[in-house]
CSV table of C-alpha atoms and ligand atoms in Angstrom, one decimal:
chain,number,residue,atom,x,y,z
A,1,UNK,CA,3.6,-29.3,14.6
A,2,UNK,CA,4.0,-29.1,10.8
A,3,UNK,CA,0.9,-28.2,9.0
A,4,UNK,CA,1.7,-30.1,5.7
A,5,UNK,CA,1.3,-33.6,7.0
A,6,UNK,CA,-2.4,-32.7,7.9
A,7,UNK,CA,-3.2,-32.1,4.2
A,8,UNK,CA,-2.6,-35.8,3.7
A,9,UNK,CA,-5.3,-36.9,6.2
A,10,UNK,CA,-7.8,-34.2,5.0
A,11,UNK,CA,-11.4,-35.5,5.2
A,12,UNK,CA,-12.9,-36.7,2.1
A,13,UNK,CA,-16.5,-37.6,2.7
A,14,UNK,CA,-19.4,-36.9,4.9
A,15,UNK,CA,-23.1,-38.1,4.9
A,16,UNK,CA,-24.2,-35.8,7.6
A,17,UNK,CA,-22.6,-32.5,6.5
A,18,UNK,CA,-25.1,-30.1,5.5
A,19,UNK,CA,-24.8,-26.9,3.9
A,20,UNK,CA,-27.1,-25.4,6.6
A,21,UNK,CA,-24.8,-26.3,9.2
A,22,UNK,CA,-21.6,-25.1,7.4
A,23,UNK,CA,-23.2,-21.8,6.9
A,24,UNK,CA,-23.8,-21.5,10.8
A,25,UNK,CA,-20.4,-22.5,11.6
A,26,UNK,CA,-18.9,-20.1,9.0
A,27,UNK,CA,-21.1,-17.3,10.2
A,28,UNK,CA,-19.9,-18.0,13.9
A,29,UNK,CA,-16.3,-17.8,12.6
A,30,UNK,CA,-17.0,-14.3,11.1
A,31,UNK,CA,-18.7,-13.3,14.2
A,32,UNK,CA,-15.8,-14.4,16.4
A,33,UNK,CA,-13.3,-12.3,14.3
A,34,UNK,CA,-15.4,-9.4,14.4
A,35,UNK,CA,-16.1,-9.5,18.2
A,36,UNK,CA,-12.6,-10.8,18.9
A,37,UNK,CA,-14.2,-13.5,21.0
A,38,UNK,CA,-12.7,-16.8,20.0
A,39,UNK,CA,-15.4,-18.9,22.0
A,40,UNK,CA,-18.2,-17.6,19.4
A,41,UNK,CA,-16.6,-20.0,17.0
A,42,UNK,CA,-14.8,-22.5,19.3
A,43,UNK,CA,-18.0,-23.8,20.7
A,44,UNK,CA,-17.8,-25.8,17.4
A,45,UNK,CA,-14.2,-27.1,18.1
A,46,UNK,CA,-13.3,-30.7,18.5
A,47,UNK,CA,-11.2,-31.6,21.4
A,48,UNK,CA,-8.3,-32.1,19.1
A,49,UNK,CA,-8.9,-28.9,17.3
A,50,UNK,CA,-5.8,-27.2,15.8
A,51,UNK,CA,-5.5,-23.5,14.9
A,52,UNK,CA,-3.0,-22.4,12.4
A,53,UNK,CA,-2.1,-18.8,11.4
A,54,UNK,CA,0.1,-18.7,8.5
A,55,UNK,CA,1.3,-22.2,9.2
A,56,UNK,CA,2.0,-21.4,12.9
A,57,UNK,CA,0.1,-23.5,15.6
A,58,UNK,CA,-1.4,-21.2,18.2
A,59,UNK,CA,-4.2,-21.3,20.7
A,60,UNK,CA,-7.0,-19.3,19.3
A,61,UNK,CA,-7.4,-17.6,22.9
A,62,UNK,CA,-3.8,-16.4,22.9
A,63,UNK,CA,-3.0,-12.7,22.5
A,64,UNK,CA,-1.1,-13.9,19.3
A,65,UNK,CA,-4.2,-15.1,17.6
A,66,UNK,CA,-5.7,-12.6,15.4
A,67,UNK,CA,-9.0,-14.1,16.4
A,68,UNK,CA,-8.9,-12.1,19.6
A,69,UNK,CA,-8.5,-8.8,17.8
A,70,UNK,CA,-11.9,-7.3,17.2
A,71,UNK,CA,-11.7,-6.5,13.4
A,72,UNK,CA,-13.9,-4.1,11.6
A,73,UNK,CA,-14.8,-6.3,8.5
A,74,UNK,CA,-15.8,-4.4,5.5
A,75,UNK,CA,-16.3,-7.5,3.3
A,76,UNK,CA,-16.8,-11.3,3.8
A,77,UNK,CA,-17.5,-14.1,1.5
A,78,UNK,CA,-17.8,-17.9,2.5
A,79,UNK,CA,-18.3,-21.1,0.5
A,80,UNK,CA,-19.3,-24.5,1.6
A,81,UNK,CA,-17.9,-27.8,0.7
A,82,UNK,CA,-20.3,-30.5,2.1
A,83,UNK,CA,-18.4,-33.5,0.7
A,84,UNK,CA,-15.0,-32.3,2.5
A,85,UNK,CA,-17.2,-31.0,5.2
A,86,UNK,CA,-15.1,-27.7,5.0
A,87,UNK,CA,-15.8,-24.1,4.7
A,88,UNK,CA,-13.7,-21.1,3.2
A,89,UNK,CA,-14.0,-17.5,4.2
A,90,UNK,CA,-12.6,-14.5,2.9
A,91,UNK,CA,-12.5,-11.2,5.1
A,92,UNK,CA,-11.2,-7.7,3.9
A,93,UNK,CA,-10.8,-5.1,6.5
A,94,UNK,CA,-9.9,-2.0,4.9
A,95,UNK,CA,-11.3,0.8,7.4
A,96,UNK,CA,-9.9,-0.9,10.5
A,97,UNK,CA,-6.9,0.9,12.1
A,98,UNK,CA,-5.0,-2.4,11.4
A,99,UNK,CA,-6.1,-3.4,7.8
A,100,UNK,CA,-6.1,-7.2,7.1
A,101,UNK,CA,-7.0,-9.7,4.2
A,102,UNK,CA,-7.7,-13.0,5.7
A,103,UNK,CA,-8.4,-16.3,3.9
A,104,UNK,CA,-9.6,-19.1,6.1
A,105,UNK,CA,-10.4,-22.8,5.7
A,106,UNK,CA,-11.9,-25.0,8.2
A,107,UNK,CA,-12.4,-28.6,8.4
A,108,UNK,CA,-15.1,-30.5,10.4
A,109,UNK,CA,-15.2,-34.1,11.4
A,110,UNK,CA,-17.4,-36.5,9.6
A,111,UNK,CA,-21.0,-36.0,10.7
A,112,UNK,CA,-20.1,-34.7,14.2
A,113,UNK,CA,-20.0,-31.1,13.4
A,114,UNK,CA,-16.8,-30.4,15.3
A,115,UNK,CA,-14.1,-28.3,13.9
A,116,UNK,CA,-10.7,-30.3,13.6
A,117,UNK,CA,-8.7,-27.8,11.5
A,118,UNK,CA,-8.6,-24.0,11.0
A,119,UNK,CA,-6.0,-22.6,8.7
A,120,UNK,CA,-5.9,-18.9,8.3
A,121,UNK,CA,-3.9,-17.0,6.0
A,122,UNK,CA,-3.4,-13.7,7.7
A,123,UNK,CA,-2.1,-11.0,5.7
A,124,UNK,CA,-1.3,-7.1,6.5
A,125,UNK,CA,1.0,-4.6,5.7
A,126,UNK,CA,4.1,-5.9,4.2
A,127,UNK,CA,2.7,-9.1,2.8
A,128,UNK,CA,2.8,-10.0,-0.8
A,129,UNK,CA,1.2,-7.1,-2.8
A,130,UNK,CA,-0.9,-6.4,0.2
A,131,UNK,CA,-3.4,-3.4,0.0
A,132,UNK,CA,-6.7,-3.9,1.8
A,133,UNK,CA,-8.2,-0.6,0.2
A,134,UNK,CA,-7.7,-1.4,-3.3
A,135,UNK,CA,-8.5,-4.9,-2.7
A,136,UNK,CA,-11.9,-3.9,-1.2
A,137,UNK,CA,-12.5,-1.6,-4.0
A,138,UNK,CA,-11.9,-4.3,-6.8
A,139,UNK,CA,-13.7,-7.2,-5.0
A,140,UNK,CA,-16.8,-5.3,-4.1
A,141,UNK,CA,-17.2,-4.3,-7.9
A,142,UNK,CA,-17.4,-7.9,-8.8
A,143,UNK,CA,-20.7,-9.9,-8.8
A,144,UNK,CA,-20.3,-13.4,-7.4
A,145,UNK,CA,-24.0,-14.6,-7.2
A,146,UNK,CA,-24.9,-18.2,-6.8
A,147,UNK,CA,-24.7,-20.4,-9.9
A,148,UNK,CA,-28.1,-21.6,-11.5
A,149,UNK,CA,-28.4,-25.3,-11.1
A,150,UNK,CA,-28.3,-26.0,-14.8
A,151,UNK,CA,-25.0,-23.9,-15.1
A,152,UNK,CA,-22.9,-25.6,-12.4
A,153,UNK,CA,-19.7,-27.2,-12.9
A,154,UNK,CA,-18.9,-30.6,-11.4
A,155,UNK,CA,-16.6,-30.6,-8.3
A,156,UNK,CA,-14.1,-32.4,-10.3
A,157,UNK,CA,-14.0,-29.7,-13.1
A,158,UNK,CA,-13.6,-26.9,-10.4
A,159,UNK,CA,-10.9,-28.7,-8.7
A,160,UNK,CA,-9.2,-29.2,-12.0
A,161,UNK,CA,-9.3,-25.5,-12.8
A,162,UNK,CA,-7.4,-24.8,-9.5
A,163,UNK,CA,-4.9,-27.3,-10.3
A,164,UNK,CA,-4.4,-26.1,-14.0
A,165,UNK,CA,-3.6,-22.7,-12.5
A,166,UNK,CA,-1.0,-23.9,-10.4
A,167,UNK,CA,0.3,-26.5,-12.7
A,168,UNK,CA,1.0,-23.6,-15.2
A,169,UNK,CA,3.5,-22.1,-12.8
A,170,UNK,CA,5.8,-24.9,-13.6
A,171,UNK,CA,4.8,-25.7,-17.2
A,172,UNK,CA,4.3,-23.0,-19.7
A,173,UNK,CA,2.3,-25.3,-21.9
A,174,UNK,CA,-0.5,-25.7,-19.6
A,175,UNK,CA,-3.4,-23.4,-20.8
A,176,UNK,CA,-5.6,-21.9,-18.0
A,177,UNK,CA,-9.2,-21.6,-19.0
A,178,UNK,CA,-9.6,-18.0,-18.1
A,179,UNK,CA,-12.5,-15.8,-19.8
A,180,UNK,CA,-13.0,-12.1,-19.4
A,181,UNK,CA,-12.4,-9.9,-17.7
A,182,UNK,CA,-9.0,-11.5,-17.6
A,183,UNK,CA,-7.5,-10.1,-14.4
A,184,UNK,CA,-6.9,-11.3,-10.9
A,185,UNK,CA,-6.9,-9.5,-7.6
A,186,UNK,CA,-3.5,-10.2,-6.1
A,187,UNK,CA,-3.2,-9.1,-2.6
A,188,UNK,CA,-4.4,-5.5,-3.5
A,189,UNK,CA,-2.9,-5.3,-7.1
A,190,UNK,CA,-5.1,-5.2,-10.1
A,191,UNK,CA,-3.1,-7.9,-11.9
A,192,UNK,CA,-4.4,-7.3,-15.3
A,193,UNK,CA,-3.9,-9.6,-18.2
A,194,UNK,CA,-4.5,-9.2,-21.9
A,195,UNK,CA,-7.2,-11.3,-23.7
A,196,UNK,CA,-5.8,-12.8,-26.9
A,197,UNK,CA,-8.9,-13.1,-28.8
A,198,UNK,CA,-7.1,-15.0,-31.7
A,199,UNK,CA,-6.2,-18.0,-29.2
A,200,UNK,CA,-8.8,-17.3,-26.4
A,201,UNK,CA,-6.0,-17.1,-23.9
A,202,UNK,CA,-5.8,-14.8,-21.0
A,203,UNK,CA,-2.2,-13.6,-21.3
A,204,UNK,CA,-0.6,-12.8,-17.9
A,205,UNK,CA,2.7,-12.5,-16.3
A,206,UNK,CA,3.1,-15.8,-14.7
A,207,UNK,CA,6.2,-17.7,-13.3
A,208,UNK,CA,7.0,-20.8,-15.4
A,209,UNK,CA,9.6,-22.7,-13.1
A,210,UNK,CA,7.7,-23.1,-9.8
A,211,UNK,CA,6.4,-26.4,-8.6
A,212,UNK,CA,3.5,-25.4,-6.1
A,213,UNK,CA,2.7,-28.3,-3.6
A,214,UNK,CA,0.6,-28.9,-0.6
A,215,UNK,CA,-2.7,-28.1,-2.4
A,216,UNK,CA,-5.8,-28.0,-0.2
A,217,UNK,CA,-9.2,-27.5,-1.7
A,218,UNK,CA,-12.5,-26.3,-0.7
A,219,UNK,CA,-15.0,-26.7,-3.6
A,220,UNK,CA,-18.6,-25.3,-3.8
A,221,UNK,CA,-20.5,-25.9,-7.1
A,222,UNK,CA,-23.4,-23.8,-6.0
A,223,UNK,CA,-20.9,-21.0,-5.7
A,224,UNK,CA,-19.0,-21.9,-8.7
A,225,UNK,CA,-15.9,-21.8,-6.5
A,226,UNK,CA,-12.7,-23.6,-6.0
A,227,UNK,CA,-10.4,-22.3,-3.3
A,228,UNK,CA,-6.8,-23.6,-3.2
A,229,UNK,CA,-4.5,-23.2,-0.4
A,230,UNK,CA,-0.8,-24.0,-1.3
A,231,UNK,CA,2.7,-23.6,-0.1
A,232,UNK,CA,4.6,-21.3,-2.5
A,233,UNK,CA,8.1,-22.0,-2.8
A,234,UNK,CA,10.4,-19.5,-4.6
A,235,UNK,CA,9.1,-16.2,-3.4
A,236,UNK,CA,10.2,-16.1,0.0
A,237,UNK,CA,13.5,-15.3,-1.3
A,238,UNK,CA,15.3,-17.8,0.7
A,239,UNK,CA,16.4,-21.4,0.2
A,240,UNK,CA,15.4,-24.2,2.4
A,241,UNK,CA,12.9,-22.2,4.3
A,242,UNK,CA,9.0,-23.0,4.7
A,243,UNK,CA,7.0,-22.0,1.5
A,244,UNK,CA,4.9,-18.9,1.7
A,245,UNK,CA,1.4,-19.6,2.9
A,246,UNK,CA,-0.8,-18.7,0.1
A,247,UNK,CA,-4.7,-19.0,-0.7
A,248,UNK,CA,-6.3,-18.6,-4.2
A,249,UNK,CA,-10.1,-18.0,-4.3
A,250,UNK,CA,-11.3,-18.7,-8.0
A,251,UNK,CA,-14.8,-18.1,-9.4
A,252,UNK,CA,-15.7,-20.2,-12.4
A,253,UNK,CA,-18.3,-19.3,-14.8
A,254,UNK,CA,-19.1,-20.9,-18.3
A,255,UNK,CA,-16.2,-23.4,-17.8
A,256,UNK,CA,-13.8,-20.5,-17.4
A,257,UNK,CA,-12.0,-18.5,-14.6
A,258,UNK,CA,-14.1,-15.2,-14.0
A,259,UNK,CA,-12.7,-13.9,-10.9
A,260,UNK,CA,-9.7,-14.6,-8.6
A,261,UNK,CA,-8.3,-13.4,-5.2
A,262,UNK,CA,-5.1,-14.2,-3.6
A,263,UNK,CA,-3.7,-13.9,-0.3
A,264,UNK,CA,-0.2,-14.5,0.4
A,265,UNK,CA,1.8,-14.2,3.7
A,266,UNK,CA,5.3,-13.5,3.9
A,267,UNK,CA,7.5,-16.1,5.7
A,268,UNK,CA,10.3,-13.7,5.7
A,269,UNK,CA,9.6,-10.1,6.6
A,270,UNK,CA,9.6,-7.8,3.7
A,271,UNK,CA,8.9,-10.3,0.9
A,272,UNK,CA,5.9,-8.2,0.0
A,273,UNK,CA,8.2,-5.3,-1.1
A,274,UNK,CA,7.9,-5.6,-4.8
A,275,UNK,CA,8.7,-3.8,-8.1
A,276,UNK,CA,5.4,-3.1,-9.4
A,277,UNK,CA,6.4,-3.0,-12.9
A,278,UNK,CA,7.7,-6.6,-12.6
A,279,UNK,CA,6.3,-8.3,-9.6
A,280,UNK,CA,7.7,-11.7,-10.7
A,281,UNK,CA,11.2,-10.7,-11.5
A,282,UNK,CA,12.9,-12.8,-8.9
A,283,UNK,CA,11.1,-16.0,-10.2
B,301,NAG,C1,-9.0,-35.3,15.4
B,301,NAG,O1,-9.7,-36.4,15.8
B,301,NAG,C2,-10.4,-37.2,14.9
B,301,NAG,C3,-11.0,-38.4,15.5
B,301,NAG,O2,-11.8,-37.9,16.3
B,301,NAG,C4,-9.4,-37.6,13.7
B,301,NAG,O3,-10.3,-38.2,12.7
B,301,NAG,C5,-8.8,-36.3,13.1
B,301,NAG,O4,-7.7,-36.8,12.1
B,301,NAG,C6,-8.1,-35.5,14.3
B,301,NAG,N1,-7.6,-34.3,13.7
B,301,NAG,C7,-6.3,-33.8,13.7
B,301,NAG,C8,-6.1,-32.5,13.1
B,301,NAG,O5,-5.6,-34.3,14.4
B,302,NAG,C1,-10.5,-20.5,25.0
B,302,NAG,O1,-11.3,-19.9,26.0
B,302,NAG,C2,-12.5,-20.3,26.4
B,302,NAG,C3,-13.3,-19.6,27.3
B,302,NAG,O2,-13.3,-18.2,27.0
B,302,NAG,C4,-12.5,-21.8,26.8
B,302,NAG,O3,-13.7,-22.3,27.0
B,302,NAG,C5,-11.7,-22.6,25.7
B,302,NAG,O4,-11.5,-24.0,26.4
B,302,NAG,C6,-10.3,-22.0,25.6
B,302,NAG,N1,-9.8,-22.7,24.3
B,302,NAG,C7,-8.4,-23.0,24.2
B,302,NAG,C8,-7.8,-23.9,23.1
B,302,NAG,O5,-7.7,-22.9,25.3
B,303,NAG,C1,3.4,-15.2,20.9
B,303,NAG,O1,4.0,-13.9,20.8
B,303,NAG,C2,5.2,-13.8,21.8
B,303,NAG,C3,5.5,-12.3,21.8
B,303,NAG,O2,5.6,-11.9,20.5
B,303,NAG,C4,6.0,-14.7,21.3
B,303,NAG,O3,7.1,-14.6,22.2
B,303,NAG,C5,5.6,-16.1,21.4
B,303,NAG,O4,6.7,-17.1,20.9
B,303,NAG,C6,4.4,-16.2,20.5
B,303,NAG,N1,3.9,-17.5,20.7
B,303,NAG,C7,3.5,-18.2,19.6
B,303,NAG,C8,2.8,-19.5,19.9
B,303,NAG,O5,3.7,-18.0,18.6
B,304,NAG,C1,-21.2,-10.7,5.3
B,304,NAG,O1,-21.3,-10.6,4.0
B,304,NAG,C2,-22.8,-10.6,3.6
B,304,NAG,C3,-22.9,-10.3,2.1
B,304,NAG,O2,-22.4,-11.4,1.5
B,304,NAG,C4,-23.6,-9.5,4.2
B,304,NAG,O3,-24.9,-9.5,4.0
B,304,NAG,C5,-23.3,-9.5,5.8
B,304,NAG,O4,-24.0,-8.6,6.4
B,304,NAG,C6,-21.9,-9.7,6.0
B,304,NAG,N1,-21.7,-9.9,7.5
B,304,NAG,C7,-21.0,-9.1,8.3
B,304,NAG,C8,-21.2,-9.5,9.9
B,304,NAG,O5,-20.6,-8.1,7.9
B,305,NAG,C1,-3.1,1.4,-0.8
B,305,NAG,O1,-3.5,1.8,-2.2
B,305,NAG,C2,-3.9,3.1,-1.9
B,305,NAG,C3,-4.5,3.6,-3.2
B,305,NAG,O2,-3.7,3.5,-4.2
B,305,NAG,C4,-2.9,4.3,-1.3
B,305,NAG,O3,-3.5,5.4,-1.2
B,305,NAG,C5,-2.5,3.6,-0.1
B,305,NAG,O4,-1.1,4.3,0.3
B,305,NAG,C6,-1.9,2.0,-0.2
B,305,NAG,N1,-1.7,1.5,0.8
B,305,NAG,C7,-0.7,0.8,1.3
B,305,NAG,C8,-0.6,0.2,2.7
B,305,NAG,O5,0.1,0.4,0.4
B,306,NAG,C1,3.1,-29.6,-19.6
B,306,NAG,O1,1.7,-29.4,-20.1
B,306,NAG,C2,1.6,-30.1,-21.2
B,306,NAG,C3,0.2,-29.5,-21.5
B,306,NAG,O2,-0.8,-29.9,-20.7
B,306,NAG,C4,1.7,-31.5,-21.1
B,306,NAG,O3,1.3,-32.1,-22.3
B,306,NAG,C5,3.1,-31.9,-20.6
B,306,NAG,O4,3.1,-33.3,-20.3
B,306,NAG,C6,3.3,-31.1,-19.4
B,306,NAG,N1,4.9,-31.3,-19.2
B,306,NAG,C7,5.1,-31.9,-18.1
B,306,NAG,C8,6.6,-32.0,-17.9
B,306,NAG,O5,4.3,-32.0,-17.1
B,307,NAG,C1,-6.7,-4.0,-18.2
B,307,NAG,O1,-6.1,-4.2,-19.6
B,307,NAG,C2,-6.9,-3.8,-20.6
B,307,NAG,C3,-6.2,-4.2,-21.9
B,307,NAG,O2,-5.8,-5.5,-22.0
B,307,NAG,C4,-7.6,-2.5,-20.7
B,307,NAG,O3,-8.6,-2.3,-21.6
B,307,NAG,C5,-8.1,-2.2,-19.3
B,307,NAG,O4,-8.5,-0.8,-19.2
B,307,NAG,C6,-7.1,-2.6,-18.1
B,307,NAG,N1,-7.8,-2.6,-17.0
B,307,NAG,C7,-7.2,-1.9,-15.8
B,307,NAG,C8,-8.1,-1.6,-14.6
B,307,NAG,O5,-6.1,-1.4,-15.9
B,308,NAG,C1,-11.2,-9.0,-27.3
B,308,NAG,O1,-12.8,-9.3,-27.3
B,308,NAG,C2,-13.3,-8.6,-26.3
B,308,NAG,C3,-14.7,-8.8,-26.1
B,308,NAG,O2,-15.3,-9.1,-27.3
B,308,NAG,C4,-13.1,-7.1,-26.6
B,308,NAG,O3,-13.7,-6.2,-25.5
B,308,NAG,C5,-11.6,-6.8,-26.5
B,308,NAG,O4,-11.4,-5.3,-26.9
B,308,NAG,C6,-10.9,-7.6,-27.6
B,308,NAG,N1,-9.5,-7.3,-27.4
B,308,NAG,C7,-8.5,-7.2,-28.5
B,308,NAG,C8,-7.2,-7.0,-28.1
B,308,NAG,O5,-9.1,-7.0,-29.6
């Protein structure tokens, strides 16, 4: 079963999808991963529930499923999209014997409170720039408080910020609104940019020739967050293979990107071995 056709039928609106429900369901997902008991979450599953890890459909109960591995989670963060009836959860496990960084989006049915789709980007050693220890250190130093109502961005603007970021990968003229501190946590790399105070542009090493498709969003105005799942062509170092499963979590403040965390799973083993001086040299 191919994942990417599902993005086209992604849910768009729900009258009965409350934030309280989404919070409960996301907490149950986190609890399931921490206990290694999928049923803690799958009580919310619709009959046609589909579970993906890095674009592979699995049974959540199978031994292949990371959800059956009791994970010592050091950091978790979730956002809630009541319009799409979807959640996004970030988990960083640095002290576990098997360190992981996991980004997960889950879609629920319209008003029935049943999960139809869970897609997890499950990264560990060898994935793109992976290092849970450094990621935990950088991420926990960042404040991500709820955004006061009068300072909240519109859903449309938040989603547009996500699009501008990925549009820039194929068009050098696109300006990404990005404020200080002008860096992103890319896997476990502190990907530092330089704020050009004359132009107001956060200058960073980014590719310019990559069209990034398969965008799936979770938007939360209260959190000031857009999360974008994409398929990343060009970085799997093979031609004609599936794109790299990738998620970017973006925090927006005062109309600009404040923080960003990425998780990218290698389709081809070893794609995460990089040249730290020039991580984008192959693009
Ligand atoms: C699951 O079934 C619902 C209808 O009950 C449908 O709207 C949805 O598209 C299906 N989801 C998947 C992933 O096939
Ligand atoms: C997973 O196992 C639980 C019982 O632990 C069962 O209720 C559920 O139907 C199983 N789900 C799948 C998709 O096999
Ligand atoms: C589960 O893992 C086993 C052993 O690595 C493998 O043979 C099998 O194809 C995997 N199943 C799926 C659905 O990925
Ligand atoms: C998840 O993160 C919140 C902080 O946002 C924390 O209060 C909570 O204890 C964490 N949950 C678990 C199970 O670690
Ligand atoms: C992660 O980074 C820490 C600190 O730089 C380093 O000690 C450790 O070896 C790194 N781990 C991996 C898996 O690269
Ligand atoms: C590249 O971005 C610029 C600035 O937004 C825009 O004017 C131009 O049409 C874009 N080019 C393409 C080929 O999309
Ligand atoms: C990031 O770069 C700025 C200069 O552009 C520098 O002041 C800052 O110390 C750097 N931060 C890290 C963690 O390297
Ligand atoms: C740009 O402005 C920021 C904040 O005002 C300041 O911290 C930084 O040093 C300035 N950068 C340069 C290159 O002057």
